[in-house]
Short mmCIF file of C-alpha atoms in Angstrom, two decimals:
data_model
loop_
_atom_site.label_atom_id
_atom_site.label_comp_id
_atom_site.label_asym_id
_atom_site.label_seq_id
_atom_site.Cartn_x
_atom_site.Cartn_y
_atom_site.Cartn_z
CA UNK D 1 -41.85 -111.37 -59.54
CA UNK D 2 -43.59 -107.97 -59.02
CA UNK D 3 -43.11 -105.93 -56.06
CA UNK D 4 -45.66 -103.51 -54.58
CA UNK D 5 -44.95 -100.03 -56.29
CA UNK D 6 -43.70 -97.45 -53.58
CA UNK D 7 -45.93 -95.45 -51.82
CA UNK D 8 -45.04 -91.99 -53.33
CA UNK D 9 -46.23 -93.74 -56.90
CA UNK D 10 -49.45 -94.25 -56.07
CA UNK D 11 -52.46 -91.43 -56.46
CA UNK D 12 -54.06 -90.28 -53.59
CA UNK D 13 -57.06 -88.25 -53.16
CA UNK D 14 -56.85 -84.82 -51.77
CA UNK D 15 -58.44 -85.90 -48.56
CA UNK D 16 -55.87 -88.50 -49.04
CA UNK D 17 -53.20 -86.27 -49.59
CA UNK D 18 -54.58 -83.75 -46.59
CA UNK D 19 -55.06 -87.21 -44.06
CA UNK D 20 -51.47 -88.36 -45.02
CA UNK D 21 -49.85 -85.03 -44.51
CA UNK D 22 -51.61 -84.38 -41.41
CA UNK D 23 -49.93 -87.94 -39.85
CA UNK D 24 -46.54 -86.40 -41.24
CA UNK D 25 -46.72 -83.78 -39.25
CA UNK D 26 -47.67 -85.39 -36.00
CA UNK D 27 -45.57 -88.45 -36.74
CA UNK D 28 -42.23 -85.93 -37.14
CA UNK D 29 -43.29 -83.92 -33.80
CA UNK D 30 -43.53 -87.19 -32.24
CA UNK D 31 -39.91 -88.43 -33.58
CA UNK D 32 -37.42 -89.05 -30.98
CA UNK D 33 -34.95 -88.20 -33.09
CA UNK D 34 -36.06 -85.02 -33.03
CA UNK D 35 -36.49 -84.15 -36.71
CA UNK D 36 -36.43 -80.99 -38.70
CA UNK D 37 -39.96 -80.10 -39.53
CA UNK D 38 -39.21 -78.72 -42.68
CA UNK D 39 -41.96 -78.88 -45.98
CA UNK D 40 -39.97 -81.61 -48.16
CA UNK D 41 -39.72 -83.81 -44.53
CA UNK D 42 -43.60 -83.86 -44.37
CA UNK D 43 -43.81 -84.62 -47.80
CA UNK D 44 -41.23 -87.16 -47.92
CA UNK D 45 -43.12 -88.62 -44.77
CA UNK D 46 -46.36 -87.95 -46.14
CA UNK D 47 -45.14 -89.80 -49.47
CA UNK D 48 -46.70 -86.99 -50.92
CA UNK D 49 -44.44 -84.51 -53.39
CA UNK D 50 -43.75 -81.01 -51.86
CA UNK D 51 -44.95 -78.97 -54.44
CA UNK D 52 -48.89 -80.38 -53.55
CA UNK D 53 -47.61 -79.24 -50.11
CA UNK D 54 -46.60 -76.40 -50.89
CA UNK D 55 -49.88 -75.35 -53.27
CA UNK D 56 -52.11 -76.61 -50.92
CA UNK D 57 -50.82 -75.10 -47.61
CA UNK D 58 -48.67 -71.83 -48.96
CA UNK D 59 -46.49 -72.28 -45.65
CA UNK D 60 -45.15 -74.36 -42.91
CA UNK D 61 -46.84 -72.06 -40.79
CA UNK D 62 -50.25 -72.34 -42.08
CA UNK D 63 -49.78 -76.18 -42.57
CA UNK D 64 -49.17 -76.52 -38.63
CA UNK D 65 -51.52 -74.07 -37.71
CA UNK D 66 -54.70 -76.57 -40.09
CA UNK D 67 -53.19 -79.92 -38.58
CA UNK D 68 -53.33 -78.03 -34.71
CA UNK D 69 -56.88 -76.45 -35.45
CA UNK D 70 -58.09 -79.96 -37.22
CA UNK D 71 -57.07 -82.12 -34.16
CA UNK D 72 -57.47 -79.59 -31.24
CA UNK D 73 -61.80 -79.56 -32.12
CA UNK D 74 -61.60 -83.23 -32.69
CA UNK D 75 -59.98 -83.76 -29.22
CA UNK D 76 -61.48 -80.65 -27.38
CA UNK D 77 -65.08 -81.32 -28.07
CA UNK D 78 -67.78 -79.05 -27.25
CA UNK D 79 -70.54 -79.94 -24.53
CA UNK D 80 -73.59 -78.29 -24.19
CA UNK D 81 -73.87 -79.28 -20.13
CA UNK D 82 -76.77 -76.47 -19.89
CA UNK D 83 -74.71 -74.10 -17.66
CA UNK D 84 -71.82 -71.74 -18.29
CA UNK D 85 -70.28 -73.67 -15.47
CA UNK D 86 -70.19 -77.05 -16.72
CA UNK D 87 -69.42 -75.96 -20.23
CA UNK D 88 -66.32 -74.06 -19.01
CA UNK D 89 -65.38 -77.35 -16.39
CA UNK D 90 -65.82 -79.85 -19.70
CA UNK D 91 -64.00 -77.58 -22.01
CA UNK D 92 -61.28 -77.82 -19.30
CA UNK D 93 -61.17 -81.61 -18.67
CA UNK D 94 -60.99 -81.98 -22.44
CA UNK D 95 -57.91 -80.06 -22.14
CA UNK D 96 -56.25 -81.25 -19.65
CA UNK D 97 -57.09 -85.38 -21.25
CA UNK D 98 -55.19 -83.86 -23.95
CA UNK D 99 -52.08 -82.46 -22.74
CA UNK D 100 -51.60 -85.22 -20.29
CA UNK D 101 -51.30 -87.29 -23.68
CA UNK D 102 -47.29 -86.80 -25.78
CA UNK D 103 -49.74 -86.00 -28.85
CA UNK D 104 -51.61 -82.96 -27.35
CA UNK D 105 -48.58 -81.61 -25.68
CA UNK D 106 -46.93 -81.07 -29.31
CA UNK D 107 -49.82 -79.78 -30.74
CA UNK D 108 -50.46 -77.02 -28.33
CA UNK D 109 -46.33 -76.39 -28.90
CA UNK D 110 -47.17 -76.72 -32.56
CA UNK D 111 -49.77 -74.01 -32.39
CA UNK D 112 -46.65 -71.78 -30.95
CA UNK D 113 -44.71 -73.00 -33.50
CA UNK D 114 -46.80 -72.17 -35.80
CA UNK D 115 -46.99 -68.44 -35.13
CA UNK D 116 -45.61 -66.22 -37.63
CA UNK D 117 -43.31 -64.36 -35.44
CA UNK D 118 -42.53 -60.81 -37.32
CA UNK D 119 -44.33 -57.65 -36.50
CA UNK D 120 -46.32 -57.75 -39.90
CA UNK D 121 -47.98 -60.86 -39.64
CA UNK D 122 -49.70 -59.44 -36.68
CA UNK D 123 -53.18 -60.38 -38.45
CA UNK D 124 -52.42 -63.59 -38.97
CA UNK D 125 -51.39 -64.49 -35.54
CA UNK D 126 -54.51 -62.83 -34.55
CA UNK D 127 -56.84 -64.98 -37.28
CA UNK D 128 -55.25 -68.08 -35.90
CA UNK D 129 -55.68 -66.74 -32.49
CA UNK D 130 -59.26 -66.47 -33.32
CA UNK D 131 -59.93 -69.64 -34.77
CA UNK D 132 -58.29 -71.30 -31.65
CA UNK D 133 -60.65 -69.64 -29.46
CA UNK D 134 -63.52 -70.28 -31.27
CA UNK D 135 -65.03 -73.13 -28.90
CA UNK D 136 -64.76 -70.06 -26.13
CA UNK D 137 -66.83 -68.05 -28.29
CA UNK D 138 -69.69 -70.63 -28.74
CA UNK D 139 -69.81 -71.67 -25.18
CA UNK D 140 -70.01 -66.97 -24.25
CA UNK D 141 -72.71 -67.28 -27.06
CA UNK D 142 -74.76 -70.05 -25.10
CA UNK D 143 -74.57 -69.01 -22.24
CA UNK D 144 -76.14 -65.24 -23.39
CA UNK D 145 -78.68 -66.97 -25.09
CA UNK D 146 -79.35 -69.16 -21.59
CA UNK D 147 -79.11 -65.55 -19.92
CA UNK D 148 -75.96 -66.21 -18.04
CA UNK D 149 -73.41 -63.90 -17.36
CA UNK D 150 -70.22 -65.10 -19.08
CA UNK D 151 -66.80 -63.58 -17.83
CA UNK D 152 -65.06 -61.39 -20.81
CA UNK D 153 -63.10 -63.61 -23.39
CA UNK D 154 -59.91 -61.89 -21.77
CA UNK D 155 -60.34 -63.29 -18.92
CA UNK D 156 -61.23 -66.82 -20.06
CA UNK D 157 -57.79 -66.65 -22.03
CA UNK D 158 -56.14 -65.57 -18.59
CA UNK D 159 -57.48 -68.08 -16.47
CA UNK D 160 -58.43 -70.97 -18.26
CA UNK D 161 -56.52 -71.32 -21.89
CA UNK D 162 -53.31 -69.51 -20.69
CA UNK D 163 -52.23 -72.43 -17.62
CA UNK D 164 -53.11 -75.40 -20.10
CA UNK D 165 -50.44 -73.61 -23.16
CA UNK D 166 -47.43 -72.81 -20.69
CA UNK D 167 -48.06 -76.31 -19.03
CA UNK D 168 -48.12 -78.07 -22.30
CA UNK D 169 -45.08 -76.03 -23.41
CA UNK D 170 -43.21 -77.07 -20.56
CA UNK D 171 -44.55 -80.29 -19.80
CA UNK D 172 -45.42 -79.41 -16.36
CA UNK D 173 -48.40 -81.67 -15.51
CA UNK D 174 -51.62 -80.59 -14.13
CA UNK D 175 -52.63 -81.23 -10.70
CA UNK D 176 -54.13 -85.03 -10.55
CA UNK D 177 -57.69 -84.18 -9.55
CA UNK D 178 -59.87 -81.61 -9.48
CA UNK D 179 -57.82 -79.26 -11.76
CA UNK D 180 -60.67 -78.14 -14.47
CA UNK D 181 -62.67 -77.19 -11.55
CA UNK D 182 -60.06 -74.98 -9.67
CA UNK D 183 -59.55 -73.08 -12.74
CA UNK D 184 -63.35 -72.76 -13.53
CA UNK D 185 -63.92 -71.17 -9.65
CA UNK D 186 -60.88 -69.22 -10.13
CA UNK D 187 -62.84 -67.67 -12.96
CA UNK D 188 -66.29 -67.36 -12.03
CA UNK D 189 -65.54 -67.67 -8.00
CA UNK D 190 -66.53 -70.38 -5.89
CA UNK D 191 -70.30 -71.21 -6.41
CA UNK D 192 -72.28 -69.58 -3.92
CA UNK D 193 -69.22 -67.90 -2.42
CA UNK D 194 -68.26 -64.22 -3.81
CA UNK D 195 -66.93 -63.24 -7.16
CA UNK D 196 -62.63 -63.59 -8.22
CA UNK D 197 -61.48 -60.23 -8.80
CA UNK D 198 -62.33 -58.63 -11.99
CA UNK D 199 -61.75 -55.40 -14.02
CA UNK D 200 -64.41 -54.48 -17.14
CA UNK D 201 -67.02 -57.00 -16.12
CA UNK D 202 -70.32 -55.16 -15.85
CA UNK H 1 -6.13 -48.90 -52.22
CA UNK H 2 -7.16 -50.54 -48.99
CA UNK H 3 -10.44 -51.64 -47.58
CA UNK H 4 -11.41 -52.65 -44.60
CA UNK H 5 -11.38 -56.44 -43.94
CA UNK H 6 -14.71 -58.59 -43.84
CA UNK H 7 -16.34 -58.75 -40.50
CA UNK H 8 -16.37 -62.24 -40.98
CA UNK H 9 -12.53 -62.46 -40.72
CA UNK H 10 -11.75 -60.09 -37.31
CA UNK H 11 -10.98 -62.60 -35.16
CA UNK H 12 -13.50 -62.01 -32.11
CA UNK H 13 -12.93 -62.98 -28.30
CA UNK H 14 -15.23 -65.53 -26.86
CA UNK H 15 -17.37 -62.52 -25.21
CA UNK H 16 -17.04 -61.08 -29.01
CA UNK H 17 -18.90 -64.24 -30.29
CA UNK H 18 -21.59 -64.79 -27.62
CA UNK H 19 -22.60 -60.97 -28.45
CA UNK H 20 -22.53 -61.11 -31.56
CA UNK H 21 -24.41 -64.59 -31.95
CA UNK H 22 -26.79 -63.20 -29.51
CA UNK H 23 -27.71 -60.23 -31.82
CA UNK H 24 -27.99 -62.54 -34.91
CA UNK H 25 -30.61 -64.76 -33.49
CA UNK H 26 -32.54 -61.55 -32.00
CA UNK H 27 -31.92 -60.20 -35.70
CA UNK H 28 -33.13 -63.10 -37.26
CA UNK H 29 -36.08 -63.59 -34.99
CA UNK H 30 -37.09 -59.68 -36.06
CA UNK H 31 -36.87 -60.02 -39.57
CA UNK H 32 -39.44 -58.98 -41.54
CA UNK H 33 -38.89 -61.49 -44.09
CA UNK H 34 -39.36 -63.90 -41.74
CA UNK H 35 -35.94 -65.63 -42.00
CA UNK H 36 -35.31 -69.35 -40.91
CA UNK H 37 -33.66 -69.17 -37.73
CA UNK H 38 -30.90 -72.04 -38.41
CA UNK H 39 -27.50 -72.60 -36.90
CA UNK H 40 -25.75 -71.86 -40.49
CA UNK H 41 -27.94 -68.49 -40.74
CA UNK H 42 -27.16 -67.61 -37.41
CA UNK H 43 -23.25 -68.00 -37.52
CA UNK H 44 -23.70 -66.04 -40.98
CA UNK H 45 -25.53 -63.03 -40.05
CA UNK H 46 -23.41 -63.04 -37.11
CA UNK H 47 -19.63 -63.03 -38.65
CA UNK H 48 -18.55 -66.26 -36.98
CA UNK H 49 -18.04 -69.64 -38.59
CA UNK H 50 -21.05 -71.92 -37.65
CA UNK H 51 -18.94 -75.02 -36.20
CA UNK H 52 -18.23 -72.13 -33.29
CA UNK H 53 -21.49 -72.02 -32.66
CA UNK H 54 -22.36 -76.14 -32.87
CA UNK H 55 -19.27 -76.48 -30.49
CA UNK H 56 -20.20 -73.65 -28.13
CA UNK H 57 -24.08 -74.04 -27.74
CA UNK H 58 -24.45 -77.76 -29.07
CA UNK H 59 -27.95 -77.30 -30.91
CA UNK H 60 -30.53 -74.34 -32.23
CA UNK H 61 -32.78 -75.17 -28.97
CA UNK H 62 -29.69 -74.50 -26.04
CA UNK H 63 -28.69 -71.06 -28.21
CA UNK H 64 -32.10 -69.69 -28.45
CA UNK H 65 -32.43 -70.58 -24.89
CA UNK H 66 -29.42 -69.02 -23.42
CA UNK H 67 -30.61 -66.26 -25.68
CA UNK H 68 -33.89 -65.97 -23.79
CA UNK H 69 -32.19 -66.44 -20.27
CA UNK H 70 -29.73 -63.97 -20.93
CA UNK H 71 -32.33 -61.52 -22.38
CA UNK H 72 -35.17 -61.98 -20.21
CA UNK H 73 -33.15 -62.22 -16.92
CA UNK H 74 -31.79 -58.15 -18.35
CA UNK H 75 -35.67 -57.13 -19.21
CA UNK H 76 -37.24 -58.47 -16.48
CA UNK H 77 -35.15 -57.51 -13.57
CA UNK H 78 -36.01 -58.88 -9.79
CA UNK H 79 -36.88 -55.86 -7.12
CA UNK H 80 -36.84 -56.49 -3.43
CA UNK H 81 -40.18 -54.14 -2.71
CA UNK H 82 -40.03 -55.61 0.99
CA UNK H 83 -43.34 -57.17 0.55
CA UNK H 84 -44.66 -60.56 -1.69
CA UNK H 85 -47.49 -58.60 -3.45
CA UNK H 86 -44.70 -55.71 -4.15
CA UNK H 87 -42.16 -58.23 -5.67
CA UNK H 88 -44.47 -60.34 -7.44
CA UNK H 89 -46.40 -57.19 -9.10
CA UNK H 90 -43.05 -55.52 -10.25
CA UNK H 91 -42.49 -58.60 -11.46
CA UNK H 92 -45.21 -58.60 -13.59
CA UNK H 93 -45.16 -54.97 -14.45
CA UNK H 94 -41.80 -55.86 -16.09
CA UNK H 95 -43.21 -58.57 -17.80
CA UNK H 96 -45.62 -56.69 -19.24
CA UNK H 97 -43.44 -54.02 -20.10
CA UNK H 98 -41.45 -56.46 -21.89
CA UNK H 99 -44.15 -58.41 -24.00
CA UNK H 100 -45.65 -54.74 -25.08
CA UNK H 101 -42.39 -54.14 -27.61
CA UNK H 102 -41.90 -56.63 -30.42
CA UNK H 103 -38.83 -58.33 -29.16
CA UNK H 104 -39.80 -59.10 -26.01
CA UNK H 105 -42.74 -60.36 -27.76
CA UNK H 106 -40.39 -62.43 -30.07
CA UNK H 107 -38.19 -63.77 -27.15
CA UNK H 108 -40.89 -64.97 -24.82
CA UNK H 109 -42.12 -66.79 -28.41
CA UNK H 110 -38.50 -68.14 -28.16
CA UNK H 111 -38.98 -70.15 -25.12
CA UNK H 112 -41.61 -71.96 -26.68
CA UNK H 113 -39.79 -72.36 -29.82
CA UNK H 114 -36.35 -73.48 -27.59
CA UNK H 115 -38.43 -76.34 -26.21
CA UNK H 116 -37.60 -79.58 -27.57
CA UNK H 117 -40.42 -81.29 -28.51
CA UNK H 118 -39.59 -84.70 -27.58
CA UNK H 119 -41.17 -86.82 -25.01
CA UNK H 120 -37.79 -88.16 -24.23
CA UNK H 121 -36.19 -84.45 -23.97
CA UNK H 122 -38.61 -84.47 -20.61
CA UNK H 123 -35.48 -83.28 -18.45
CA UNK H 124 -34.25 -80.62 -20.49
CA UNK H 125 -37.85 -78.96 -20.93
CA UNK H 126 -37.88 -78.79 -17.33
CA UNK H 127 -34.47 -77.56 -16.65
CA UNK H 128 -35.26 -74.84 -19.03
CA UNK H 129 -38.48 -74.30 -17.57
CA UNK H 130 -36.61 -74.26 -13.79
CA UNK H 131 -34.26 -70.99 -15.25
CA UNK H 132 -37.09 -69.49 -16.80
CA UNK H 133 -38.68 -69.47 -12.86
CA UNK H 134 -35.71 -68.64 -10.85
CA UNK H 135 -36.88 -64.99 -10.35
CA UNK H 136 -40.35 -66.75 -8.60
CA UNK H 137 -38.66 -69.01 -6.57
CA UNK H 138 -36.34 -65.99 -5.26
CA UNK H 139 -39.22 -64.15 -4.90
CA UNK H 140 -40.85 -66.71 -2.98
CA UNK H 141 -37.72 -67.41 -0.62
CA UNK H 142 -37.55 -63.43 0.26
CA UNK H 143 -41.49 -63.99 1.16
CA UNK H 144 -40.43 -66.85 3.25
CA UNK H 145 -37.84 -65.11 5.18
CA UNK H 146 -39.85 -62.19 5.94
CA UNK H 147 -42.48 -64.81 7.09
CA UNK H 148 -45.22 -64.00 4.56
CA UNK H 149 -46.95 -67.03 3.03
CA UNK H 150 -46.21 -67.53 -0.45
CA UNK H 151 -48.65 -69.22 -2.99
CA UNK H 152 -47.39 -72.60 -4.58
CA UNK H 153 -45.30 -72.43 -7.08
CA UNK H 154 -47.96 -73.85 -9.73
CA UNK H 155 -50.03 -71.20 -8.69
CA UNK H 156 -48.18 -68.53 -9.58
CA UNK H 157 -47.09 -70.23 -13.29
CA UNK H 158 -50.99 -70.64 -13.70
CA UNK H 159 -51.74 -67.26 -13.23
CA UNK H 160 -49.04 -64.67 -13.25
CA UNK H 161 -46.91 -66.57 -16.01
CA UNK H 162 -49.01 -68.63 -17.94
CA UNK H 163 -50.68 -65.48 -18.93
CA UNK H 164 -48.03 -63.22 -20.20
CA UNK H 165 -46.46 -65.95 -22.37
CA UNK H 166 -50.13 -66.65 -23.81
CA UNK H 167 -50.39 -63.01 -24.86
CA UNK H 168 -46.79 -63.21 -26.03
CA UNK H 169 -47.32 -66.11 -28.16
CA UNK H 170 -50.73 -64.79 -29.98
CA UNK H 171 -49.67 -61.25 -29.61
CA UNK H 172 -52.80 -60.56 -27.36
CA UNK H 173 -51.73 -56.96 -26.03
CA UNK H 174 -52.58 -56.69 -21.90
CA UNK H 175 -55.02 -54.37 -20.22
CA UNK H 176 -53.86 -50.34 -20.70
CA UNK H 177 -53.36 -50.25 -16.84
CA UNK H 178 -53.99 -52.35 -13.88
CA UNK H 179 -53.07 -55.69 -15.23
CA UNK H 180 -50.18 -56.13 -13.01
CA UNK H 181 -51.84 -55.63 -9.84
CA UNK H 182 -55.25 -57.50 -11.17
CA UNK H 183 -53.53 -60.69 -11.98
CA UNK H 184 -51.33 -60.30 -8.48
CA UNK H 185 -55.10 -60.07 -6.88
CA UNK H 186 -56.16 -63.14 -8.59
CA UNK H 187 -53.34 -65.13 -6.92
CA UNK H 188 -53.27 -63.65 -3.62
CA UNK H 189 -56.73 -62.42 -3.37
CA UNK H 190 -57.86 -58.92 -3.02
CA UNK H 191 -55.85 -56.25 -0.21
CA UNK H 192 -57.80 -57.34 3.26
CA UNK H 193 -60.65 -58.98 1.23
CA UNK H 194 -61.38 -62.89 0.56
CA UNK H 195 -58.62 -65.42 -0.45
CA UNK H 196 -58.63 -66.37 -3.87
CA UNK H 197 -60.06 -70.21 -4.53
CA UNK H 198 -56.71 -72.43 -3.88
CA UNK H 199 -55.94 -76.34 -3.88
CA UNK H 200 -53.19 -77.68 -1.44
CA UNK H 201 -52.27 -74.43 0.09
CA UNK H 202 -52.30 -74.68 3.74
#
């Protein structure tokens, strides 16, 4: 009698390989257990061996940061509502769906994780900064090509990206309703009503 | 001829070892090298055997967090300016003050790190969370008893501390000047001008 051979033996594709890996990670943020998220664990999980882990990814770091960047744009989509307004609002209900769900809570605490915390690696926290923000950048790009007025990115990552981190970090949940759109008129002010308090905005 | 003894073998008073493993996992969190920050490496670096520091603290997450108290509680000390917007922008003045040098940077990047990532660990994210807001709430109790109206609590997490951890965690420096005071007008709206856009504040 044969028995299936184990799933480290067989081959897997790279996408394979990248797809597997990528549920290793989330599967051993999810664990209860609360398991060590160390390279040979994902591999081990990912039946994968480390050293494709390690060639393909270089780091733990960078291998959290692609799994947080992958799944963040599949979750956060980006709308194109016509308005700045309604761009901003969906971008924020996206977020919110997501950390009210155990899976988008760890990634956003992944993508703090995943920071490389020394002095030195100041670029790459600011590369991965970038490519988190990216979605911000299209939506300030529409909106100058619709000839709207879009608040500076520094206050977008103030008022809008900053609340939905911490609260994901700490698991404090959002208000029930009507959340994305405080934190949009926080931003832009109330429509109709006059302008939040600003510095730099032209 | 005589040298002097190992560190590792001074016997060191409780007050010795909480020091001392204090330093070691600020150290660590510095290094260059980007060390792993693990119980065993702690209790190294520091000179103390490591089952001291499973019996004293328990686990990695309640060290780095009594780490973080301790420090940030030191760093980010609580002024009674006799008025809310006084308190709560010295507040954030230290804050910022803190998150501009690298290991204020690093221990804010702690918190996040201390958080246990479980949906089970639910209670201990918000007990930690709860000491990392004492200074608010006593803010908000002085505000109380001097009869001023103080903004929810969530409101002030949203945007006076949501933002400084944001900028700690990507390394996103703050405004040269004003920040302080422009994220205290966010929240309480502008010196004799309109009220910032609120939800549930009476």
């Amino acid at each position: 009698m044969t028995s299936k051979p184990p799933t480290a033996r067989i081959r897997k594709s790279p996408e394979q390989v990248r797809s597997a890996v990528h549920q290793a990670v989330v599967d051993l943020l999810s664990d209860p257990g609360g398991a060590e998220l160390t390279i040979p664990a994902i591999a081990q999980r990912a039946g994968v061996n480390h050293t494709s882990v390690y060639r393909r990814w270089g780091s733990r770091e960078a291998l959290l940061a692609d799994v947080v960047t992958t799944r963040l744009e599949r979750d956060w989509p980006l709308k194109d509502t016509g308005s700045l307004r309604g761009d901003l609002t969906a971008w924020v209900e996206a977020g919110v769906a997501s950390i009210r769900t155990p899976e988008g809570r760890l990634l956003v605490r992944a993508v703090a994780l995943s920071m490389p915390g020394t002095a030195e690696a100041q670029g790459e926290r600011t590369q991965q900064f970038q490519r988190r923000i990216r979605a911000i950048e299209r939506i300030r790009e529409r909106a100058a090509a619709r000839g709207e007025d879009a608040p500076p990115l520094e206050e977008i990552l103030d008022q809008l990206i900053a609340p939905l981190y911490l609260r994901a970090i700490f698991g404090i949940d959002p208000p029930a309703s009507g959340y994305p759109e405080l934190l949009v008129d926080r931003l832009l002010g109330t429509p109709g009503g006059p302008s939040a308090p600003t510095v730099g905005r032209s």
